[in-house]
mmCIF file of C-alpha atoms in Angstrom:
data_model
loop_
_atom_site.group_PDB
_atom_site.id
_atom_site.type_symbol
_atom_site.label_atom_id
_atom_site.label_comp_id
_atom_site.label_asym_id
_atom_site.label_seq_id
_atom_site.Cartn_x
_atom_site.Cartn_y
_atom_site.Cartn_z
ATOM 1 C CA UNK F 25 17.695 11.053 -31.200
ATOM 2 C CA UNK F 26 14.297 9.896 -30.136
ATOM 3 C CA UNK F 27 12.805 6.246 -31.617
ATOM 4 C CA UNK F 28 13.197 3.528 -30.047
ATOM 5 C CA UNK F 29 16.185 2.999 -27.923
ATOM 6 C CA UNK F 30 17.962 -0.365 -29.282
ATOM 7 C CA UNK F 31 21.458 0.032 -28.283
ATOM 8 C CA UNK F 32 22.375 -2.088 -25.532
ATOM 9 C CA UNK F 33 24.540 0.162 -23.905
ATOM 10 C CA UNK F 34 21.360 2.719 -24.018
ATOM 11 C CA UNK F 35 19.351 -0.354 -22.500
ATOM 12 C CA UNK F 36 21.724 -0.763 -19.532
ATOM 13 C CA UNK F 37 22.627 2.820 -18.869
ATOM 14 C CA UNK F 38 18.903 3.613 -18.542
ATOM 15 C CA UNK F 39 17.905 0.523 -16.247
ATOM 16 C CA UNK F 40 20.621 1.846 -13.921
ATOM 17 C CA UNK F 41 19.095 5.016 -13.940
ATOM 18 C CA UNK F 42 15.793 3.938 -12.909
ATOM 19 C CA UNK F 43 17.071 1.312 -10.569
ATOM 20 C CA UNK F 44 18.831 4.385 -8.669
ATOM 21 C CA UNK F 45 15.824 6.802 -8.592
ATOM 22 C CA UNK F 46 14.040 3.685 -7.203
ATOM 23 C CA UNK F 47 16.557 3.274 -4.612
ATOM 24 C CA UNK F 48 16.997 6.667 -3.566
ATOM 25 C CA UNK F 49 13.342 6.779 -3.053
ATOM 26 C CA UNK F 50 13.640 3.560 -0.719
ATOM 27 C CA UNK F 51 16.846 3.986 0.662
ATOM 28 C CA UNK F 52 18.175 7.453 0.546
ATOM 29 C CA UNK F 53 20.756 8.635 -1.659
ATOM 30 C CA UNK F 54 23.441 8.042 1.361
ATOM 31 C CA UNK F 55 22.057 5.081 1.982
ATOM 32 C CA UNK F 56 22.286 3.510 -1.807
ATOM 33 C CA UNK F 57 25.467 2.209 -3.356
ATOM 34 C CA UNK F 58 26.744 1.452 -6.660
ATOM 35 C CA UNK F 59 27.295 -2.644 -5.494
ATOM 36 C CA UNK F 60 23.030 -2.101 -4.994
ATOM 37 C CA UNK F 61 22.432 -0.968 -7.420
ATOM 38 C CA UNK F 62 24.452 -3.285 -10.127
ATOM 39 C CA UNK F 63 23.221 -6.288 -7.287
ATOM 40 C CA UNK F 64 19.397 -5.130 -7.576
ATOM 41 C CA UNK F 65 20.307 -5.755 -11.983
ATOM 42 C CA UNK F 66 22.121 -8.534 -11.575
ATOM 43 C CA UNK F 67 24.718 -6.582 -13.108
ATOM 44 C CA UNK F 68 28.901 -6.703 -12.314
ATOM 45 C CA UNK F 69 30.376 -3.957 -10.920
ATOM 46 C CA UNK F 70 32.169 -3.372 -14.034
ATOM 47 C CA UNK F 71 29.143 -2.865 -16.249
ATOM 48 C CA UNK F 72 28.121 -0.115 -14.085
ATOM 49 C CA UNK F 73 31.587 1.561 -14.094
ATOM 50 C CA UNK F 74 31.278 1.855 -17.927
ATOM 51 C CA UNK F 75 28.492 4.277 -17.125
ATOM 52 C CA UNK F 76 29.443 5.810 -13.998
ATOM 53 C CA UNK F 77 31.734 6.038 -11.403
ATOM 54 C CA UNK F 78 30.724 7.354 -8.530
ATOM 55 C CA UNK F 79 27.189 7.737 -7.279
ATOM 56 C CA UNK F 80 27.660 11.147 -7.645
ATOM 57 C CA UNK F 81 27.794 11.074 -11.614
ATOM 58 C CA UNK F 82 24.791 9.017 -11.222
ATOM 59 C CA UNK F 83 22.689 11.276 -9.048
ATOM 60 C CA UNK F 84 23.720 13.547 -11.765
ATOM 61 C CA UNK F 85 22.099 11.963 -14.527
ATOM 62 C CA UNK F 86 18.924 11.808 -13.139
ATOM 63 C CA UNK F 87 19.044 15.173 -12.014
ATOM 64 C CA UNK F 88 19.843 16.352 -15.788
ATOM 65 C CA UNK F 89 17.033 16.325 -17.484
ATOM 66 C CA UNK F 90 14.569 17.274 -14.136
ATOM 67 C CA UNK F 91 16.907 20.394 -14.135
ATOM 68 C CA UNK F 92 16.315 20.854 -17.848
ATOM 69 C CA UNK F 93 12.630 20.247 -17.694
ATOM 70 C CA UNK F 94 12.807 23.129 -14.168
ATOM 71 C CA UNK F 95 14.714 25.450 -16.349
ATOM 72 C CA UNK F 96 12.779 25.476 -18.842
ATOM 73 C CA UNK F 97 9.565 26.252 -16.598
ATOM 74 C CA UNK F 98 11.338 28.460 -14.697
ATOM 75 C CA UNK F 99 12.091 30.577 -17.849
ATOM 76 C CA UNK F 100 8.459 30.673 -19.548
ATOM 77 C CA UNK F 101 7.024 31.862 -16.153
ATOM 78 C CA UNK F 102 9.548 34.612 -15.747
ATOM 79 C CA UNK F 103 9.051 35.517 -19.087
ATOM 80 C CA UNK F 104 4.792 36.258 -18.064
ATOM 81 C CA UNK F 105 3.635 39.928 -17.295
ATOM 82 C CA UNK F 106 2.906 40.565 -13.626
ATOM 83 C CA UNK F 107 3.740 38.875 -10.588
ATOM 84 C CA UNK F 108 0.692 37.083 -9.288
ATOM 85 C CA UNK F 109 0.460 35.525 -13.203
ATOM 86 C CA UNK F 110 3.778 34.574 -13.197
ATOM 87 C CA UNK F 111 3.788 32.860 -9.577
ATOM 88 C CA UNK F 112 0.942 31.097 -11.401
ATOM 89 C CA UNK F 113 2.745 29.635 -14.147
ATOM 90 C CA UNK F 114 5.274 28.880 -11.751
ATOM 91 C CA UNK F 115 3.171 26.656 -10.029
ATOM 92 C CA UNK F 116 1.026 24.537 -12.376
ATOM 93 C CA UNK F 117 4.484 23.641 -14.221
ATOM 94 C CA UNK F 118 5.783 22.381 -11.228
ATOM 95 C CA UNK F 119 2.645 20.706 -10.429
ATOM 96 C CA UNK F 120 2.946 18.977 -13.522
ATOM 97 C CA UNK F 121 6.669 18.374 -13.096
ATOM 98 C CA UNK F 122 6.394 16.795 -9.822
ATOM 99 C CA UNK F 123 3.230 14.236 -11.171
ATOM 100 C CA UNK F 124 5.689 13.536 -13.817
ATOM 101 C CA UNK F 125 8.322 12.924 -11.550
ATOM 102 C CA UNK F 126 6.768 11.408 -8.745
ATOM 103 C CA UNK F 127 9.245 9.307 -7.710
ATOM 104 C CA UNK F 128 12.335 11.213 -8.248
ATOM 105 C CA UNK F 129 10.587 14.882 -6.680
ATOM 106 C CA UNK F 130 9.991 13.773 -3.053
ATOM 107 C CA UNK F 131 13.446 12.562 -2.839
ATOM 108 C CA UNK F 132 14.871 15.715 -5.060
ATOM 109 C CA UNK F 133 13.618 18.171 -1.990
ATOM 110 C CA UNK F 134 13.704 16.058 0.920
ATOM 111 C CA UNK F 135 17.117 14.335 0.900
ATOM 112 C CA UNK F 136 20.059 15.430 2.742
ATOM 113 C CA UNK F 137 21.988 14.314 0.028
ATOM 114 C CA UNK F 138 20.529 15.878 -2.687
ATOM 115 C CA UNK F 139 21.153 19.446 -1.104
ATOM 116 C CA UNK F 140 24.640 18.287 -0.201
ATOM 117 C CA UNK F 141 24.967 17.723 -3.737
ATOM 118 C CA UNK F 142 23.654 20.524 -5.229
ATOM 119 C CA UNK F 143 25.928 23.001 -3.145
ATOM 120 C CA UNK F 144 28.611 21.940 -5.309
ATOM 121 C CA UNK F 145 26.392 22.841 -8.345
ATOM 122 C CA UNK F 146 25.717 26.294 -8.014
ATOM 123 C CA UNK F 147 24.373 26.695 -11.613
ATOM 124 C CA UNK F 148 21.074 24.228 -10.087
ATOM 125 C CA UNK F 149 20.936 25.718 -6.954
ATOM 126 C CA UNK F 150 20.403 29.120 -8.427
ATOM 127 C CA UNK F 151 17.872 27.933 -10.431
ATOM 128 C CA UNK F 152 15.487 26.423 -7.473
ATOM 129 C CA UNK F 153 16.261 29.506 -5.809
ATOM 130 C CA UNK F 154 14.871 31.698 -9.349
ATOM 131 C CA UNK F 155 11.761 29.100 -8.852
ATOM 132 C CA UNK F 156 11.217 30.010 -5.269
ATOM 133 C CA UNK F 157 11.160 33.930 -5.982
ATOM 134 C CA UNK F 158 8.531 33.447 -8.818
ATOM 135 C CA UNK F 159 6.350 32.064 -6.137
ATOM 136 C CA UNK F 160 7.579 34.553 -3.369
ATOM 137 C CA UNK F 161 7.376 37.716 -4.852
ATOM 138 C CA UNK F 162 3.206 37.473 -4.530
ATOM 139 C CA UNK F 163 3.866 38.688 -1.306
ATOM 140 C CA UNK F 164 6.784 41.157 -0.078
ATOM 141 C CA UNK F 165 8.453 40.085 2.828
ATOM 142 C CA UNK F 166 8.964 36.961 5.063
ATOM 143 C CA UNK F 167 5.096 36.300 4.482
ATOM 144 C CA UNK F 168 5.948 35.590 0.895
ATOM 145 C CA UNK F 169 8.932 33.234 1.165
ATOM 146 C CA UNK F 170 8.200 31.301 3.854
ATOM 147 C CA UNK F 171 4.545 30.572 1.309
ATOM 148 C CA UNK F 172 7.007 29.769 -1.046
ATOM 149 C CA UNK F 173 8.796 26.877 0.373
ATOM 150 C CA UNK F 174 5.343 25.737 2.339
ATOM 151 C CA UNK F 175 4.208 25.679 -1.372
ATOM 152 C CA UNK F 176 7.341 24.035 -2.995
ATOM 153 C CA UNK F 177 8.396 21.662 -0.706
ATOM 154 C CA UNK F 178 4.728 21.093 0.387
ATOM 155 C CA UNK F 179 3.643 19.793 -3.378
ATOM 156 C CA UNK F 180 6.828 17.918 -3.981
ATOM 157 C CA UNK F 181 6.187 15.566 -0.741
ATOM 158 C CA UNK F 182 2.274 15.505 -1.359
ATOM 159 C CA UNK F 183 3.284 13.905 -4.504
ATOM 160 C CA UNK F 184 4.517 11.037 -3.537
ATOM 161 C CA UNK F 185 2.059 10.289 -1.338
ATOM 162 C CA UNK F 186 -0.377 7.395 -2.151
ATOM 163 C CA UNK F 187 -4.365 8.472 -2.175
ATOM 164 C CA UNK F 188 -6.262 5.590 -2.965
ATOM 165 C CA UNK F 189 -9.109 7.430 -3.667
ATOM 166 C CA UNK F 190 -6.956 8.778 -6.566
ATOM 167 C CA UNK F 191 -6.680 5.656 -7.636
ATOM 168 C CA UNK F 192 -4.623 5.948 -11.149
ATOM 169 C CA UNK F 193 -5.839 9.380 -11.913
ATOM 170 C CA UNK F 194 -2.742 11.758 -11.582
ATOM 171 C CA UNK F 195 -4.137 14.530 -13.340
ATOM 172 C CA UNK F 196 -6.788 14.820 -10.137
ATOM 173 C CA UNK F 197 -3.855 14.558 -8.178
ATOM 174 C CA UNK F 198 -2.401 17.240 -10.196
ATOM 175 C CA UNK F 199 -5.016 19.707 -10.059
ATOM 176 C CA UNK F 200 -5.836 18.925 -5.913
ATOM 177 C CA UNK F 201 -1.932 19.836 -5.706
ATOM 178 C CA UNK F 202 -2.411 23.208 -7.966
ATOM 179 C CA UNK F 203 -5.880 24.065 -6.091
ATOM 180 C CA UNK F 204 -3.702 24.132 -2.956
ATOM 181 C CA UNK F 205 -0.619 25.873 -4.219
ATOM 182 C CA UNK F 206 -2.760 28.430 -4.793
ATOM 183 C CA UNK F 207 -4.588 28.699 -1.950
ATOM 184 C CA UNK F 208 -1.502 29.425 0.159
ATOM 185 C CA UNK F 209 0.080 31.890 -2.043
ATOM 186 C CA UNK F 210 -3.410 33.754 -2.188
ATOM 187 C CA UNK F 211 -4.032 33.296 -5.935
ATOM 188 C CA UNK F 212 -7.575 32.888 -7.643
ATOM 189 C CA UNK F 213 -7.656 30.494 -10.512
ATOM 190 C CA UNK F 214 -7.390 32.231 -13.511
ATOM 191 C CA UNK F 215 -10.781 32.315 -15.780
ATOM 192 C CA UNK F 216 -11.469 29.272 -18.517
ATOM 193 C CA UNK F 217 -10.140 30.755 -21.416
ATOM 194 C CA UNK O 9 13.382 14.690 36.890
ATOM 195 C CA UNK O 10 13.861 18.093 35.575
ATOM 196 C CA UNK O 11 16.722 20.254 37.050
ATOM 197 C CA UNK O 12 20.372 20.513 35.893
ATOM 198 C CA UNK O 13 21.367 17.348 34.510
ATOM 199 C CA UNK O 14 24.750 16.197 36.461
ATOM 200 C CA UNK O 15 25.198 12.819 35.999
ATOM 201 C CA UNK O 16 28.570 11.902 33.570
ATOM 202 C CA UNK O 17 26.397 9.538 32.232
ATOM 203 C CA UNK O 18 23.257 11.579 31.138
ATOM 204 C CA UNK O 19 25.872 14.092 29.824
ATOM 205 C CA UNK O 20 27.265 11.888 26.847
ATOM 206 C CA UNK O 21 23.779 10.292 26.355
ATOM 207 C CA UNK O 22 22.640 14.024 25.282
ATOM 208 C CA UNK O 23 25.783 14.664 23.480
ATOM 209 C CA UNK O 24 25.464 11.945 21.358
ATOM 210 C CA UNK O 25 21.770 12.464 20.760
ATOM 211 C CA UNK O 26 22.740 16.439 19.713
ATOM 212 C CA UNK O 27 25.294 15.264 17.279
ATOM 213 C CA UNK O 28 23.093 12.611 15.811
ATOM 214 C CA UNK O 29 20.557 14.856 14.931
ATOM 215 C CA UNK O 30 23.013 17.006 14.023
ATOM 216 C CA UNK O 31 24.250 14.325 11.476
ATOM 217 C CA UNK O 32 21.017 13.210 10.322
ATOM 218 C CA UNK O 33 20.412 16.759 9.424
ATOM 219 C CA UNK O 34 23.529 16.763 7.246
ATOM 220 C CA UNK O 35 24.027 13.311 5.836
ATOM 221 C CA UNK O 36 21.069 11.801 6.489
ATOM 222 C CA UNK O 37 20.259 9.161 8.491
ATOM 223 C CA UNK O 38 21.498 6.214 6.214
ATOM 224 C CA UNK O 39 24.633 8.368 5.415
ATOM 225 C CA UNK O 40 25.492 8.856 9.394
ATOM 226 C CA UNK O 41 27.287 5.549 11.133
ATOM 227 C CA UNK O 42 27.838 5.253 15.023
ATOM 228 C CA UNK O 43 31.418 6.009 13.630
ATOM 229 C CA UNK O 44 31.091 8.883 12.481
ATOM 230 C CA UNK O 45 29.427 10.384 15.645
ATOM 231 C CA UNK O 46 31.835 8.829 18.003
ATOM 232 C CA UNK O 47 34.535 10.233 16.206
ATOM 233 C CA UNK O 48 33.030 13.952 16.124
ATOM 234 C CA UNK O 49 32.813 13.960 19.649
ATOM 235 C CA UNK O 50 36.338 12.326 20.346
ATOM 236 C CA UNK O 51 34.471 9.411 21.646
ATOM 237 C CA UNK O 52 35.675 6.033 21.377
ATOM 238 C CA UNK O 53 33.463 3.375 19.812
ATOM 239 C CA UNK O 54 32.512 1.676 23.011
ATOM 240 C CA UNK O 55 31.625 4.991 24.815
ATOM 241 C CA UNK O 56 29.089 5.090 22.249
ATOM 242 C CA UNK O 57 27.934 1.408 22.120
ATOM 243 C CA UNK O 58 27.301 1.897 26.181
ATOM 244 C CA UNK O 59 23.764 3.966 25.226
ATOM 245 C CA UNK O 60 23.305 3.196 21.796
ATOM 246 C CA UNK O 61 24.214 -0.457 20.076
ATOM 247 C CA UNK O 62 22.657 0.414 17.202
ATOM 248 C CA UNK O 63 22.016 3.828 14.518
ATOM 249 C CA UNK O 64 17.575 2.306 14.786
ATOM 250 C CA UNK O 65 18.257 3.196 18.459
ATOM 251 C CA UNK O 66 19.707 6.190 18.424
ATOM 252 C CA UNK O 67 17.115 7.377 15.627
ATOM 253 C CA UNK O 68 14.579 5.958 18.472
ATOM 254 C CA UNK O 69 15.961 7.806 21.242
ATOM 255 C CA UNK O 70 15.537 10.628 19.361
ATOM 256 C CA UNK O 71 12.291 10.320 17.576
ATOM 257 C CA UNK O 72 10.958 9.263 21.473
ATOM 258 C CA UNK O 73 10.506 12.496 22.900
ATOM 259 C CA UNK O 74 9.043 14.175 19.759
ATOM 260 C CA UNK O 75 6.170 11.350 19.258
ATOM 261 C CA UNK O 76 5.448 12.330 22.684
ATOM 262 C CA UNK O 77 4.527 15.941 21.824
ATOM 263 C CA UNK O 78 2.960 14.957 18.773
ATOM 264 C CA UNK O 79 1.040 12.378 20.612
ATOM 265 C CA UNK O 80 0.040 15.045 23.618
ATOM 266 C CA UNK O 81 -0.853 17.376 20.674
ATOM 267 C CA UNK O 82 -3.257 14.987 18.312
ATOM 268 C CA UNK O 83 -4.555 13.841 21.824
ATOM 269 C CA UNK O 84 -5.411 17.321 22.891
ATOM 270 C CA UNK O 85 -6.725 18.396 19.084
ATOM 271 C CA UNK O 86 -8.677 15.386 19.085
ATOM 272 C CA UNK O 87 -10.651 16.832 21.778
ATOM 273 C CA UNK O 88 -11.721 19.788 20.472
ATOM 274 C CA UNK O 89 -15.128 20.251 18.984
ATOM 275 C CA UNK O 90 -15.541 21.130 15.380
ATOM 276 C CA UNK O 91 -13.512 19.943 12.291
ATOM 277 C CA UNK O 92 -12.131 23.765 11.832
ATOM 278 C CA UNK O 93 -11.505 23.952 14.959
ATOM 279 C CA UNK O 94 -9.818 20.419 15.573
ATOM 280 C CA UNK O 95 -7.585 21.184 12.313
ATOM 281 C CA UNK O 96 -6.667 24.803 13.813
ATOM 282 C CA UNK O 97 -5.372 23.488 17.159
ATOM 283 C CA UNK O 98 -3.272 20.650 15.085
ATOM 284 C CA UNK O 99 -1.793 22.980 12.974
ATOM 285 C CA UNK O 100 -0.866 25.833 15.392
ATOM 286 C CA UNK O 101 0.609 22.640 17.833
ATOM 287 C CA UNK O 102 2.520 21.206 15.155
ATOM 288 C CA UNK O 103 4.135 24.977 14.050
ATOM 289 C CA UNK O 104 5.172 25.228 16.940
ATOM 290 C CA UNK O 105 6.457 22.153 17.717
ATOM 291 C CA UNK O 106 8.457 22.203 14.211
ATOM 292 C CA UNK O 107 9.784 25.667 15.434
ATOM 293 C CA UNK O 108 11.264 24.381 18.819
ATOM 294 C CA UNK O 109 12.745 21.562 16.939
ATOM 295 C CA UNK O 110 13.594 22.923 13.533
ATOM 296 C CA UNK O 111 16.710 20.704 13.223
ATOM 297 C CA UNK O 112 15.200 18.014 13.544
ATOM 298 C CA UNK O 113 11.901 18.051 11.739
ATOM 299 C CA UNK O 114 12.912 18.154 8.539
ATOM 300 C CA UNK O 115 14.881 15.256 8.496
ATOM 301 C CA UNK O 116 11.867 13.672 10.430
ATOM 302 C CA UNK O 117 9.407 13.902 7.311
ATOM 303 C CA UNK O 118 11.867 14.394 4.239
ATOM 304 C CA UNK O 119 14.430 11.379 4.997
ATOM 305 C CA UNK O 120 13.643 8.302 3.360
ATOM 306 C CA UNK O 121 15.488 6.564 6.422
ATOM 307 C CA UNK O 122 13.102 7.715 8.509
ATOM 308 C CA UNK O 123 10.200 7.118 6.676
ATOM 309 C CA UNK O 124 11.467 2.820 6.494
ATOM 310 C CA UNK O 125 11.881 3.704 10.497
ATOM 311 C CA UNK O 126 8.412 4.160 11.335
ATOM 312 C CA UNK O 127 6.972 1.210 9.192
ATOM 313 C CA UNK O 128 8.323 -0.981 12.056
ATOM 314 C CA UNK O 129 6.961 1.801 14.554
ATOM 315 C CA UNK O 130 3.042 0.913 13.717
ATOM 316 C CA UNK O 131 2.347 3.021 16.608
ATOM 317 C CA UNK O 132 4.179 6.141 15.154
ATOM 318 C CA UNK O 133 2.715 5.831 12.095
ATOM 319 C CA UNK O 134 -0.583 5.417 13.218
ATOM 320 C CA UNK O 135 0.423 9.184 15.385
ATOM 321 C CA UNK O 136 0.845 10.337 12.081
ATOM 322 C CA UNK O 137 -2.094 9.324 10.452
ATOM 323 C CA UNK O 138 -4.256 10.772 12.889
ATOM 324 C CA UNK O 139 -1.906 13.736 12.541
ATOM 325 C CA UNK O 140 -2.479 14.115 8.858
ATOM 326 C CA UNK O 141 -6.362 13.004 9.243
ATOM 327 C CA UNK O 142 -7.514 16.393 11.857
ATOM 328 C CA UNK O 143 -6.360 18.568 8.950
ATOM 329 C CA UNK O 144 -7.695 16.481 6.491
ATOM 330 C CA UNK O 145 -11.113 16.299 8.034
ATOM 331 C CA UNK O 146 -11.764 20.283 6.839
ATOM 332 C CA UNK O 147 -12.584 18.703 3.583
ATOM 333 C CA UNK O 148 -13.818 15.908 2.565
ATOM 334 C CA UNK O 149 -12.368 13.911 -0.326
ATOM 335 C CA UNK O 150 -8.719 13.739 -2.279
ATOM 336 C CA UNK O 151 -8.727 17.948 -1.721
ATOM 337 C CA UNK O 152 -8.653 17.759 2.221
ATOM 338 C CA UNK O 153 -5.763 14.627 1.843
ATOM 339 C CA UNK O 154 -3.838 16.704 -0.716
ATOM 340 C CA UNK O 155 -4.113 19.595 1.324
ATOM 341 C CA UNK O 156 -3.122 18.113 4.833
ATOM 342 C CA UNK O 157 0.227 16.528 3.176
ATOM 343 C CA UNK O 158 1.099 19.281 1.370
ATOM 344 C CA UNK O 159 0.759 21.477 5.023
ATOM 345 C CA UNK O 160 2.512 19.066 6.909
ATOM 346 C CA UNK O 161 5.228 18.293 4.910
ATOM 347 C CA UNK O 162 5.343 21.872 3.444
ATOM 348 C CA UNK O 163 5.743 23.316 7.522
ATOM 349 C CA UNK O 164 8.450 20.367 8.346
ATOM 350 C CA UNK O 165 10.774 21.562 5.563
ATOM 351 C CA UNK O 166 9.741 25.302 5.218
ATOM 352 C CA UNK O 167 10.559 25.626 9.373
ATOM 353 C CA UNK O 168 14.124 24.487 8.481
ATOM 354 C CA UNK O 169 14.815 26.889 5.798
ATOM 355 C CA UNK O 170 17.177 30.227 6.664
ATOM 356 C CA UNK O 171 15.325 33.494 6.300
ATOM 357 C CA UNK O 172 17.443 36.303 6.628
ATOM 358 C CA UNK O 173 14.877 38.899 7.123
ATOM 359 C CA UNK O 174 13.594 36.988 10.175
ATOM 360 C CA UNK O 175 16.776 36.768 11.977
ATOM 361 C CA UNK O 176 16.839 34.995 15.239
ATOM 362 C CA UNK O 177 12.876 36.245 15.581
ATOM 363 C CA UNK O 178 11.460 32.511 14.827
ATOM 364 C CA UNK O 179 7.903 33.783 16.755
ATOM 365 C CA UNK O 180 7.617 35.615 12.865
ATOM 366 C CA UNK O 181 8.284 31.957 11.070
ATOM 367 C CA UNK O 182 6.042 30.359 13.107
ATOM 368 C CA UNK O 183 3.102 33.116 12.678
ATOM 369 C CA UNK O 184 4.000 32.551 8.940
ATOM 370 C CA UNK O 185 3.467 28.802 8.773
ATOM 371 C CA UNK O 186 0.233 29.323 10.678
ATOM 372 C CA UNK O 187 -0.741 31.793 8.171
ATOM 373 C CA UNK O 188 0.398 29.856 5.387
ATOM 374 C CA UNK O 189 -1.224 26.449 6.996
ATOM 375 C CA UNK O 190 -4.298 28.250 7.365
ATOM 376 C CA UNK O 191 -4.655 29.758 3.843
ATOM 377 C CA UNK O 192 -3.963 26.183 2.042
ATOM 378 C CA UNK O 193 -6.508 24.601 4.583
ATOM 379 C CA UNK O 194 -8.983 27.347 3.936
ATOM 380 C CA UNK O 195 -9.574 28.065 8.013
ATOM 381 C CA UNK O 196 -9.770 31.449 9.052
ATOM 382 C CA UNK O 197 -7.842 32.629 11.846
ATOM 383 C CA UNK O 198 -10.056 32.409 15.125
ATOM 384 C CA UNK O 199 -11.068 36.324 16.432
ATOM 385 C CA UNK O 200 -8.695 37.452 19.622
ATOM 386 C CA UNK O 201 -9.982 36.263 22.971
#
């Protein structure tokens, strides 16, 4: 658990997994394969069928932990007193999430196949729909969700975006991403504590 | 020019483009073949290949007629005086444009296959740029580029999501996005006239 990985079936599993999010990101998850993938490696087909077997199982995987990380969030912000607070918390953890993430979260919200996918995972889907209310209920009403997915999906694409002026500072990024978040769902940064 | 559209010819063109966007919407553009949209309209293979040889023109013929409202639109909110006023007129064109074709715009700004599309399309990207630069130009700096992407991406997927309370009333999603738009671009709505 933890350390260092040195197991090579560790080594290999994770280089497919990256190689995938990298390919979903360029290609679209329809339009990536398991021969790509294994080509892109220089792997055989049969070292990547000792991990998975479909793409399905693989878009899995990476999902995993994201979903673990969003469950989490989601969690500790419904857990906060008051609606506008917790819409708040909702927020800057995804912000952070999606810097993270940057490469998988544009893909995660924008892909056909990703919401194809999750369909047939309703446990996931519930969970980005518990995500969206935290940031809806600031507002009763259609004025409130439609803020919501302006917000969510708005911050998930801005992410992946290059800003040169950025540079390598993500955490500006990051806080340009929570500044607006805010500003649509009408919420005043909360006072330096 | 204009008026019922008779022609046998015309008539299978549209089909095919409705069922390709259609398709896109679903499964993504890498994840839709010529196949697959031949065979959902009963059509065989070289019905299809007679308009469209390839899935880049089909994706073409459909992005065409968009590009050409988005063009009209950053032509015509180019021309306005004031940066507030120049971002205002690009956002309320593009909620409405997203509104008439809600199918479609998603797919247009979330699918990776469309984003490797326009990289050979210097023209269309350079539409977008300008696009995402009149409701950038409210604010100077990383804040007004953060802010533009997160509108523009956050209206092309938020105009495709259902809202039951809205119904078939999408005049009320499309006063939303403006609202929303306008709150996360800090412009203020302009006074009836």
């Amino acid at each position: 658990m933890g350390g260092p990985v040195s197991r090579p079936v560790e080594g290999t599993r994770q280089r497919l997994l990256t190689a995938a999010v990298e390919s979903f990101h360029r290609h679209s998850v329809a339009g990536t394969s398991l021969q790509m993938i294994s080509d892109d490696l220089g792997l055989t087909k049969s070292a990547i069928y000792h991990h998975f077997r479909t793409r399905d199982e693989l878009l899995e995987a990476i999902l995993e932990p994201v979903m673990a990380d969003l469950a989490r969030l989601v969690a500790a912000a419904e857990s906060v007193r008051g609606a506008r607070a917790r819409a708040d918390a909702m927020l800057t953890g995804f912000a952070a999430l999606a810097v993270t993430r940057r490469t998988l979260i544009p893909v995660l919200t924008g892909d056909p196949g990703v919401a194809d996918f999750l369909r047939g995972r309703p446990d996931w889907s519930a969970l980005v729909q518990r995500q969206l209310a935290l940031l809806a209920d600031v507002e009763p009403g259609l004025g409130g969700q439609v803020k919501a997915a302006v917000v969510m999906a708005g911050i998930s694409a801005a992410v992946g975006v290059d800003y040169p002026e950025a540079g390598d500072d993500l955490a500006r990024v990051q806080d340009e991403l929570v500044t607006a978040g805010r500003r649509t769902l009408g919420l005043r940064a909360p006072r330096e504590t």
